[in-house]
XYZ file of C-alpha atoms in Angstrom:
599
model
C -37.334 -16.924 -70.695
C -34.699 -15.430 -73.379
C -31.949 -17.832 -74.456
C -28.479 -16.626 -73.908
C -25.846 -16.260 -77.029
C -24.575 -19.504 -78.339
C -21.065 -18.867 -77.787
C -21.795 -17.915 -74.035
C -23.958 -20.896 -73.670
C -21.244 -22.990 -74.908
C -18.331 -21.378 -72.475
C -20.926 -21.989 -69.413
C -21.380 -25.436 -70.623
C -17.971 -25.952 -71.242
C -15.796 -24.087 -69.062
C -17.694 -22.708 -66.278
C -17.459 -26.563 -64.108
C -13.575 -25.885 -64.376
C -13.497 -22.077 -64.100
C -15.573 -21.710 -60.807
C -13.493 -20.853 -57.462
C -15.181 -23.882 -55.555
C -14.705 -27.382 -55.477
C -17.380 -29.355 -58.088
C -17.304 -33.335 -57.316
C -20.011 -35.598 -58.855
C -20.795 -39.035 -57.204
C -22.600 -42.168 -57.975
C -24.860 -44.253 -55.881
C -21.511 -45.961 -54.637
C -20.258 -42.970 -53.330
C -17.612 -43.066 -55.944
C -16.371 -39.636 -57.927
C -17.313 -39.747 -61.269
C -16.190 -36.412 -62.150
C -14.986 -33.224 -60.556
C -13.479 -29.828 -61.559
C -9.701 -28.270 -61.882
C -10.162 -26.515 -58.512
C -11.171 -30.046 -56.639
C -8.241 -31.718 -58.105
C -6.059 -28.855 -57.126
C -7.195 -29.051 -53.404
C -7.835 -32.458 -53.030
C -5.599 -34.308 -55.560
C -6.351 -37.183 -57.710
C -10.021 -38.160 -57.301
C -9.994 -40.972 -60.396
C -11.336 -44.247 -59.172
C -11.510 -43.405 -55.719
C -14.629 -43.136 -52.986
C -15.724 -39.561 -51.716
C -14.381 -40.684 -48.064
C -11.378 -41.708 -49.082
C -10.393 -38.292 -50.884
C -12.087 -35.846 -48.443
C -11.439 -37.665 -44.847
C -8.629 -39.815 -45.981
C -10.915 -42.675 -44.873
C -11.234 -46.280 -45.319
C -14.488 -46.958 -44.658
C -17.681 -44.658 -45.338
C -18.265 -41.655 -42.465
C -20.997 -42.481 -39.574
C -22.974 -38.692 -40.433
C -22.406 -39.677 -44.438
C -24.799 -36.427 -45.630
C -24.318 -38.447 -49.253
C -26.267 -41.274 -48.284
C -28.900 -38.793 -46.713
C -29.146 -36.741 -49.954
C -29.453 -40.277 -51.854
C -32.492 -41.919 -49.905
C -34.074 -38.387 -49.125
C -33.477 -36.907 -52.663
C -33.105 -33.044 -50.594
C -30.249 -30.509 -51.243
C -28.552 -30.429 -47.886
C -25.729 -28.039 -46.801
C -22.968 -29.078 -43.651
C -19.821 -27.805 -42.157
C -17.300 -30.600 -42.682
C -13.910 -30.950 -41.839
C -11.013 -33.471 -44.349
C -7.657 -33.323 -45.611
C -6.089 -31.860 -48.883
C -3.585 -33.305 -50.561
C -0.789 -32.709 -48.527
C -2.521 -34.214 -45.404
C -3.543 -30.849 -43.961
C -6.643 -30.414 -41.595
C -9.271 -28.486 -43.775
C -12.538 -26.781 -42.795
C -15.093 -26.477 -45.610
C -19.118 -25.813 -46.254
C -20.424 -28.476 -48.413
C -23.687 -27.970 -50.471
C -25.091 -31.305 -51.578
C -27.087 -31.433 -54.733
C -29.382 -34.396 -55.905
C -29.622 -35.090 -59.448
C -32.713 -36.913 -60.184
C -32.831 -39.329 -63.910
C -35.769 -41.210 -65.116
C -38.380 -42.232 -63.275
C -37.648 -39.198 -60.645
C -34.937 -41.601 -59.015
C -31.559 -40.009 -57.955
C -28.737 -41.365 -59.820
C -26.044 -39.046 -58.913
C -25.135 -36.371 -56.320
C -23.161 -32.800 -56.983
C -21.216 -31.686 -54.405
C -20.322 -28.127 -54.179
C -17.772 -27.092 -51.274
C -16.114 -23.680 -50.036
C -13.068 -23.527 -47.990
C -13.706 -21.775 -44.565
C -10.547 -23.103 -42.921
C -9.115 -19.237 -42.407
C -12.391 -18.105 -40.784
C -12.556 -21.354 -39.239
C -9.175 -20.518 -37.629
C -10.558 -17.250 -37.044
C -13.462 -18.275 -35.115
C -11.624 -20.512 -32.966
C -9.693 -17.755 -31.954
C -12.183 -15.324 -31.052
C -14.127 -18.052 -29.158
C -11.141 -19.208 -27.366
C -10.052 -15.782 -26.452
C -13.929 -15.134 -25.674
C -13.942 -18.115 -22.977
C -10.133 -18.176 -21.673
C -10.077 -14.227 -21.013
C -9.212 -13.770 -17.320
C -12.686 -12.264 -16.417
C -16.276 -12.475 -16.924
C -17.633 -11.844 -20.281
C -21.371 -11.717 -21.161
C -23.500 -10.795 -24.454
C -26.775 -9.292 -23.406
C -29.738 -8.085 -25.640
C -31.986 -5.079 -25.262
C -34.335 -7.317 -22.927
C -31.470 -7.549 -20.451
C -31.068 -11.294 -21.146
C -27.840 -13.173 -21.576
C -27.361 -14.366 -24.657
C -24.074 -15.906 -24.319
C -21.500 -16.311 -21.312
C -17.853 -17.474 -21.325
C -16.371 -19.932 -19.203
C -15.366 -18.239 -16.393
C -18.764 -16.744 -16.081
C -20.848 -20.121 -16.322
C -18.605 -21.550 -13.721
C -19.256 -19.054 -11.328
C -22.951 -19.507 -12.006
C -25.170 -22.297 -12.467
C -27.514 -21.276 -15.433
C -27.059 -17.873 -17.560
C -27.819 -18.281 -21.014
C -31.312 -16.778 -21.532
C -31.786 -15.484 -18.240
C -32.194 -11.960 -17.157
C -28.867 -10.346 -16.004
C -30.388 -8.499 -12.690
C -32.039 -12.200 -11.884
C -29.095 -14.490 -12.480
C -26.560 -12.251 -11.298
C -27.881 -10.066 -8.546
C -31.213 -12.471 -7.405
C -33.186 -9.250 -8.078
C -36.592 -9.048 -9.574
C -36.809 -5.648 -11.155
C -33.742 -4.123 -13.257
C -30.896 -2.426 -11.438
C -31.397 1.295 -11.078
C -27.728 2.104 -11.887
C -27.452 -0.311 -14.538
C -24.367 -0.087 -16.991
C -25.774 -2.132 -20.086
C -28.725 0.087 -20.355
C -26.636 2.973 -20.310
C -24.874 1.884 -22.781
C -27.660 0.788 -25.001
C -29.055 4.378 -24.401
C -26.035 6.363 -25.545
C -24.062 3.688 -27.375
C -20.923 4.828 -25.414
C -18.765 2.409 -22.929
C -19.764 2.421 -19.684
C -18.016 1.198 -16.232
C -19.409 0.865 -12.373
C -19.219 -1.190 -9.685
C -21.566 -3.804 -8.932
C -22.788 -6.848 -6.235
C -23.329 -9.899 -7.789
C -24.541 -12.865 -5.367
C -23.524 -16.627 -5.816
C -25.549 -19.659 -5.254
C -23.479 -20.652 -2.060
C -24.781 -17.376 -0.210
C -21.226 -15.476 -1.039
C -21.534 -11.796 -2.553
C -18.694 -10.569 -4.939
C -17.869 -6.993 -5.913
C -17.621 -6.586 -9.618
C -15.790 -3.930 -11.729
C -17.797 -3.830 -14.798
C -17.281 -2.135 -18.397
C -20.042 -2.659 -20.919
C -19.577 -1.536 -24.466
C -21.815 -1.880 -27.648
C -21.479 -4.671 -30.153
C -21.988 -2.699 -33.556
C -22.715 -3.957 -36.617
C -21.332 -2.679 -40.106
C -24.233 -0.255 -40.378
C -23.310 1.082 -36.866
C -26.155 -0.475 -35.343
C -26.649 -2.491 -32.283
C -28.671 -4.714 -30.082
C -26.487 -6.461 -28.056
C -24.027 -4.951 -25.182
C -20.863 -7.260 -24.492
C -20.316 -6.867 -20.406
C -16.882 -7.517 -19.066
C -16.725 -7.952 -15.124
C -13.751 -8.192 -12.761
C -13.606 -9.287 -9.344
C -11.973 -6.646 -7.544
C -13.334 -8.116 -3.856
C -9.750 -8.830 -2.600
C -8.987 -5.315 -3.812
C -11.587 -3.482 -1.635
C -10.882 -5.705 1.341
C -7.235 -4.487 0.989
C -8.455 -0.836 0.677
C -11.174 -1.206 3.631
C -7.577 -2.663 5.854
C -5.340 0.061 4.457
C -7.955 2.578 5.248
C -8.524 1.309 8.601
C -4.547 0.924 9.362
C -4.286 4.441 8.399
C -6.792 5.454 10.986
C -5.275 3.655 13.397
C -1.863 5.045 12.379
C -3.328 8.213 12.505
C -4.760 8.556 15.891
C -1.665 6.994 17.009
C 0.210 9.496 16.036
C -2.647 12.379 17.088
C -2.608 11.014 20.632
C 1.400 10.657 20.917
C 3.019 12.600 23.870
C 5.895 13.055 21.538
C 6.113 15.748 18.766
C 5.959 13.545 15.347
C 6.512 15.548 11.765
C 6.922 13.897 8.248
C 8.075 15.003 5.232
C 7.556 14.143 1.572
C 10.516 13.894 -0.763
C 9.492 17.077 -2.396
C 9.950 18.858 0.893
C 6.225 19.262 1.613
C 5.317 18.650 5.743
C 2.530 15.921 5.355
C 2.686 14.800 9.280
C 2.654 17.432 12.249
C 0.898 15.715 15.400
C -0.570 17.827 18.063
C 2.091 17.195 20.190
C 4.508 19.038 17.589
C 2.281 21.758 17.224
C 2.058 22.391 21.358
C 6.025 21.722 21.345
C 6.939 24.384 18.612
C 3.626 26.746 19.697
C 1.889 26.369 16.452
C -1.587 26.630 16.122
C -3.708 23.803 14.924
C -4.557 24.103 11.287
C -1.956 26.454 10.234
C 0.353 25.228 7.741
C 4.056 24.752 8.457
C 6.786 24.440 5.828
C 9.996 22.768 5.766
C 12.007 25.832 5.734
C 9.922 27.057 9.096
C 10.785 23.715 10.691
C 14.697 23.950 9.759
C 14.583 27.080 11.930
C 13.627 25.957 15.057
C 15.994 22.797 14.702
C 19.749 22.409 15.454
C 21.528 23.458 12.132
C 22.061 20.794 9.957
C 19.875 18.142 11.103
C 17.504 17.660 8.521
C 20.385 17.538 6.134
C 21.791 14.841 8.431
C 18.388 12.848 8.310
C 17.946 13.382 4.560
C 21.216 12.439 3.409
C 22.277 9.986 6.021
C 21.748 6.160 5.567
C 20.699 5.329 9.321
C 19.031 6.916 12.429
C 20.025 10.131 13.427
C 19.502 10.609 17.251
C 20.759 13.561 19.658
C 20.048 12.947 23.143
C 19.851 16.624 23.902
C 19.345 19.558 21.378
C 18.162 23.333 21.812
C 15.136 23.796 19.579
C 13.168 26.658 19.293
C 9.599 27.387 19.092
C 7.617 29.496 16.329
C 8.193 32.796 18.985
C 11.513 32.064 19.313
C 11.521 30.992 22.835
C 13.989 27.957 23.457
C 13.558 24.685 24.847
C 15.428 21.326 24.881
C 14.297 17.733 23.516
C 15.636 14.781 22.268
C 15.389 14.175 18.537
C 15.468 11.406 16.279
C 15.309 10.930 12.932
C 14.992 8.858 10.121
C 15.115 8.878 6.064
C 11.753 6.765 4.462
C 12.778 4.818 1.950
C 10.442 2.363 -0.492
C 11.597 0.352 -2.948
C 15.257 1.179 -2.634
C 13.824 4.990 -3.300
C 13.697 8.138 -0.809
C 10.214 9.308 -0.170
C 10.797 11.215 2.530
C 11.978 11.845 6.178
C 10.176 11.745 9.591
C 11.586 12.681 13.304
C 9.908 12.785 16.493
C 10.711 15.438 19.608
C 10.647 14.380 22.920
C 10.592 17.513 25.606
C 12.990 16.831 28.461
C 12.948 20.327 29.705
C 11.538 19.100 32.997
C 13.690 16.284 33.293
C 16.598 18.614 32.132
C 15.518 20.791 35.478
C 15.370 17.583 37.677
C 18.873 16.523 36.616
C 20.393 19.816 37.028
C 18.947 19.635 40.514
C 19.913 15.978 41.490
C 23.663 16.504 40.214
C 23.876 19.993 42.130
C 22.035 17.687 45.005
C 25.104 15.232 44.702
C 27.551 17.982 44.686
C 26.659 19.596 47.818
C 26.263 15.915 49.317
C 29.980 15.272 48.436
C 30.294 18.707 49.895
C 29.179 17.536 53.097
C 30.796 14.421 53.033
C 34.087 15.996 52.512
C 33.784 18.594 55.049
C 32.842 15.862 57.631
C 35.991 13.685 56.141
C 38.022 16.598 56.154
C 37.267 17.209 60.088
C 37.897 13.541 61.037
C 40.781 13.667 59.286
C 42.116 17.259 60.891
C 40.654 15.668 64.435
C 43.107 12.592 63.528
C 46.048 14.982 62.783
C 45.704 17.006 65.942
C 46.014 13.954 67.841
C 49.381 13.572 65.990
C 50.256 17.077 67.048
C 49.541 16.372 70.222
C 51.863 13.403 70.410
C 54.447 15.901 68.479
C 54.245 18.135 71.383
C 54.461 15.632 73.779
C 57.713 14.421 72.562
C 59.018 17.790 72.346
C 58.114 18.818 75.880
C 59.496 15.449 77.542
C 62.594 15.920 75.203
C 63.108 19.387 76.460
C 61.947 18.250 79.990
C 64.600 15.580 80.040
C 67.359 16.963 77.530
C 66.531 14.454 75.350
C 67.827 16.033 71.915
C 66.665 12.698 69.555
C 63.205 12.866 71.190
C 63.107 16.656 70.763
C 63.900 16.122 67.109
C 61.598 13.568 66.597
C 58.570 15.668 68.146
C 59.753 18.701 65.984
C 59.321 16.048 62.687
C 55.986 14.594 63.531
C 54.841 18.510 64.057
C 56.230 19.584 60.614
C 54.935 16.409 58.770
C 51.517 16.572 60.345
C 51.001 20.625 59.503
C 52.099 19.823 56.211
C 48.954 17.414 55.919
C 46.925 19.847 57.009
C 47.463 22.362 55.005
C 47.631 19.716 52.182
C 44.191 18.811 52.953
C 42.956 22.591 53.208
C 44.355 23.579 49.854
C 42.562 20.610 48.499
C 39.489 20.851 50.066
C 39.408 24.818 49.057
C 40.607 23.848 45.725
C 37.092 21.227 45.505
C 34.784 23.771 46.791
C 35.647 27.238 45.526
C 33.691 28.161 42.756
C 35.160 28.040 39.171
C 33.657 29.399 35.949
C 33.623 26.733 33.187
C 35.227 28.864 30.012
C 34.682 26.586 27.210
C 35.991 26.807 23.696
C 35.888 24.533 20.641
C 38.652 22.138 21.160
C 39.651 18.625 20.085
C 39.367 16.150 23.224
C 41.721 13.929 21.077
C 44.297 16.944 21.309
C 44.503 16.921 25.606
C 44.594 13.433 25.408
C 47.842 13.463 23.302
C 49.178 16.149 25.243
C 48.723 14.333 28.662
C 50.199 11.255 27.055
C 53.031 13.480 25.869
C 53.527 15.059 29.625
C 53.847 11.269 31.236
C 56.347 9.827 28.598
C 58.995 10.146 31.322
C 56.832 8.551 33.739
C 56.055 5.622 31.517
C 59.244 4.715 30.817
C 60.687 4.814 34.207
C 57.699 2.568 35.187
C 58.175 0.298 32.287
C 54.473 0.620 31.421
C 53.378 0.313 27.551
C 50.903 2.739 26.358
C 48.535 2.531 23.435
C 46.713 5.571 22.162
C 43.464 5.309 19.930
C 41.884 8.615 19.126
C 39.097 9.427 16.731
C 41.005 11.825 14.543
C 37.417 12.919 12.538
C 35.455 13.999 15.771
C 34.265 17.301 15.780
C 35.319 20.049 17.829
C 33.353 20.617 21.247
C 32.788 23.374 23.853
C 34.980 22.263 26.561
C 37.355 23.802 29.164
C 40.606 22.711 27.557
C 42.668 22.904 31.085
C 39.715 21.468 33.379
C 39.173 18.503 30.935
C 43.407 18.518 30.940
C 43.454 18.062 34.968
C 40.829 15.404 34.627
C 42.682 13.087 32.025
C 45.797 13.939 34.023
C 44.224 12.610 37.444
C 43.217 9.451 35.799
C 46.754 8.992 34.068
C 48.124 9.667 37.491
C 45.908 6.840 39.444
C 46.461 4.198 36.377
C 50.514 4.718 37.155
C 49.741 4.485 40.421
C 47.642 1.347 40.316
C 51.091 -0.945 39.308
C 52.359 -0.379 43.075
C 51.827 -3.233 44.502
C 51.290 -5.692 41.326
C 53.761 -8.535 40.699
C 57.200 -7.815 39.225
C 56.356 -10.305 35.896
C 53.673 -8.396 34.950
C 53.813 -6.685 31.652
C 52.111 -3.263 32.708
C 50.000 -1.779 30.396
C 47.670 1.281 29.958
C 45.027 2.115 26.938
C 43.663 5.322 26.245
C 40.702 5.824 23.788
C 38.551 8.701 22.239
C 35.922 7.637 20.508
C 32.245 9.622 20.007
C 28.869 7.204 20.013
C 25.059 8.842 19.768
C 26.020 12.145 20.372
C 28.689 11.480 23.730
C 32.428 11.885 23.595
C 34.196 9.717 25.420
C 37.581 9.307 27.284
C 38.477 5.906 28.556
C 41.629 4.939 30.631
C 42.145 1.490 30.977
C 44.984 -0.367 33.326
C 46.038 -3.502 34.260
C 47.529 -2.528 37.611
C 45.814 -4.037 41.043
C 42.304 -2.981 40.424
C 40.065 -1.765 43.127
C 37.983 -4.253 45.448
C 34.198 -3.511 45.796
C 34.468 -1.848 49.216
C 36.941 0.662 48.226
C 34.785 1.395 44.623
C 31.768 2.516 46.417
C 33.874 5.213 48.291
C 35.569 6.625 45.275
C 34.145 9.551 44.729
C 33.196 10.932 48.296
C 35.031 11.629 51.576
C 38.818 12.352 50.425
C 38.988 8.982 49.940
C 42.518 7.630 48.924
C 44.318 3.990 48.966
C 47.571 5.721 48.717
C 48.529 6.414 52.592
C 49.879 9.584 53.306
C 50.973 10.062 49.540
C 47.417 11.190 48.259
C 44.719 13.625 49.533
C 41.418 11.463 48.176
C 40.459 14.939 46.045
C 41.349 14.216 42.820
C 38.622 11.921 41.485
C 36.369 14.223 43.205
C 37.736 17.412 41.257
C 37.524 14.965 38.175
C 33.487 14.118 39.067
C 33.020 17.951 39.825
C 34.673 19.020 36.479
C 32.681 16.487 34.634
C 29.724 17.227 36.026
C 30.152 21.157 35.449
C 30.515 20.249 31.826
C 27.086 18.077 31.667
C 29.001 14.796 31.769
C 29.197 11.924 33.889
C 32.283 10.132 35.386
C 32.136 5.589 35.495
C 34.178 3.098 36.440
C 34.467 -0.502 35.661
C 36.952 -2.540 37.777
C 38.302 -6.127 39.662
C 40.384 -6.239 42.159
C 43.533 -7.851 40.998
C 43.178 -7.371 37.124
C 42.528 -3.682 36.350
C 40.040 -0.717 36.094
C 37.996 1.014 33.576
C 37.712 4.635 33.805
C 35.477 6.546 31.857
C 34.603 10.042 31.020
C 31.128 11.297 29.115
C 30.836 14.255 27.642
C 27.306 14.595 26.271
C 27.059 17.296 23.361
C 23.568 18.510 23.878
C 24.469 19.222 27.796
C 28.146 20.604 27.189
C 28.555 24.364 28.088
C 27.665 27.345 25.645
C 30.452 29.463 24.036
C 29.529 33.063 25.221
C 29.424 35.597 22.399
């Protein structure tokens, strides 16, 4: 071997020891550090007259697994991973090469320890190991024989044994490789692959796993290992199944509903249009329907009201159109659909009330005819009584003439005149009631009618010392009603309310309340008083047979006329009353039943 140049040899012998970027120290048999380079001193500090375990570890006694004593006894070079503390007390990691130095008689007199710090690499390694073990999914390293080389903590906790086992055997209890193996696909093309697999646990449970496999390539781009990551999606699949079952249930419920159900997305697409809706609107199965087409079949502004509103939109009676233009009546109920505070669409249902409306009309007509019959009977009975009174008047007249008694003659004449007037009044009232009068609707404000009637009764209220309180919804939309006839109805109610104070205590404060408002598609006019009230027996007879509680002052036709007019408007009249406390008469005009204005 050729000797190096002298100057190079001198530098190597004198300077290399201190120039080497590793920590070098020499120990004697008592583990004293007898020599060390500059790098060692820079890292561990002052070493002279100190034991190795004191300098390296900060200990006062020999380490239990001392590699130096082993090297002295065996005389063999060793390599070990060590942890210690630098001169600042900071924990460090390093790899130590322990080389024995032989003296005379081939005895090891000294050791030379060469150490390389690995703290930074160790930290990175521990971080990767921590990530590997603590990542919230199952991670395994698989070789080309499909054996599991390594598995993280979560995977090991799930299975009793994994390392060294075949993945298809350990995870699926199979004897052969899987047909749709994602690891095999990755080994074949070096690409990432995903798939769903069923894992079988030792306790008999089966888990649905979503698996991703990627190749672990080295710096040359070669790979013999695949990393497999798996996430338990059993709950997700169960939820999907539950959602699918719920969807099928709701779909069946919607399709078998007798009411038409329509659902429109926030983009205006008709997503739901069940069989009943197709039947009601005369639309073939499978025919696509647009929101624009539906809008033409519904009352004007209904969908806009549903879309822009914050609550339930309800029309008890609405005129709708079929696709062929034919009209029908239905009950509409609509809602804006929201999710997480945002609009996701709207939905409405349609219930066909054509048959019900027909039956209702027939019922109202039957009731009217029944009342006419009862009225005729009442009129006949009333006239019969008046004829008896006429007979009495004729008797007084004849007997007065026969006896020349002027007073008796005048009494007979007065009796005849009074009862003839009663017959005329009865007959006129009955003719007015039974005569057919055409409803002439025009767009009017119910509140204006009430205001006008209140003003017309101002003198009566003052004369009878009655206080009146009026509450009218000024924002109510116009309604197609016969102004004069509704005026007549309200007038009758006010007249009855005033008459209700005839027999009440003089000390009672007389009050009348009138209220005009709208609820759920119906207009209400309420007249309430705190007068004498109506007993149960009289209340049952209010709307029949010319019934009156006013004696000769009334005909009993006022409430009958009121009921007839309200019925002609498609509405109803009701009464709540308690003897001695007062009464409430309520007129209800249903917008969907109001008469149509002829062009």
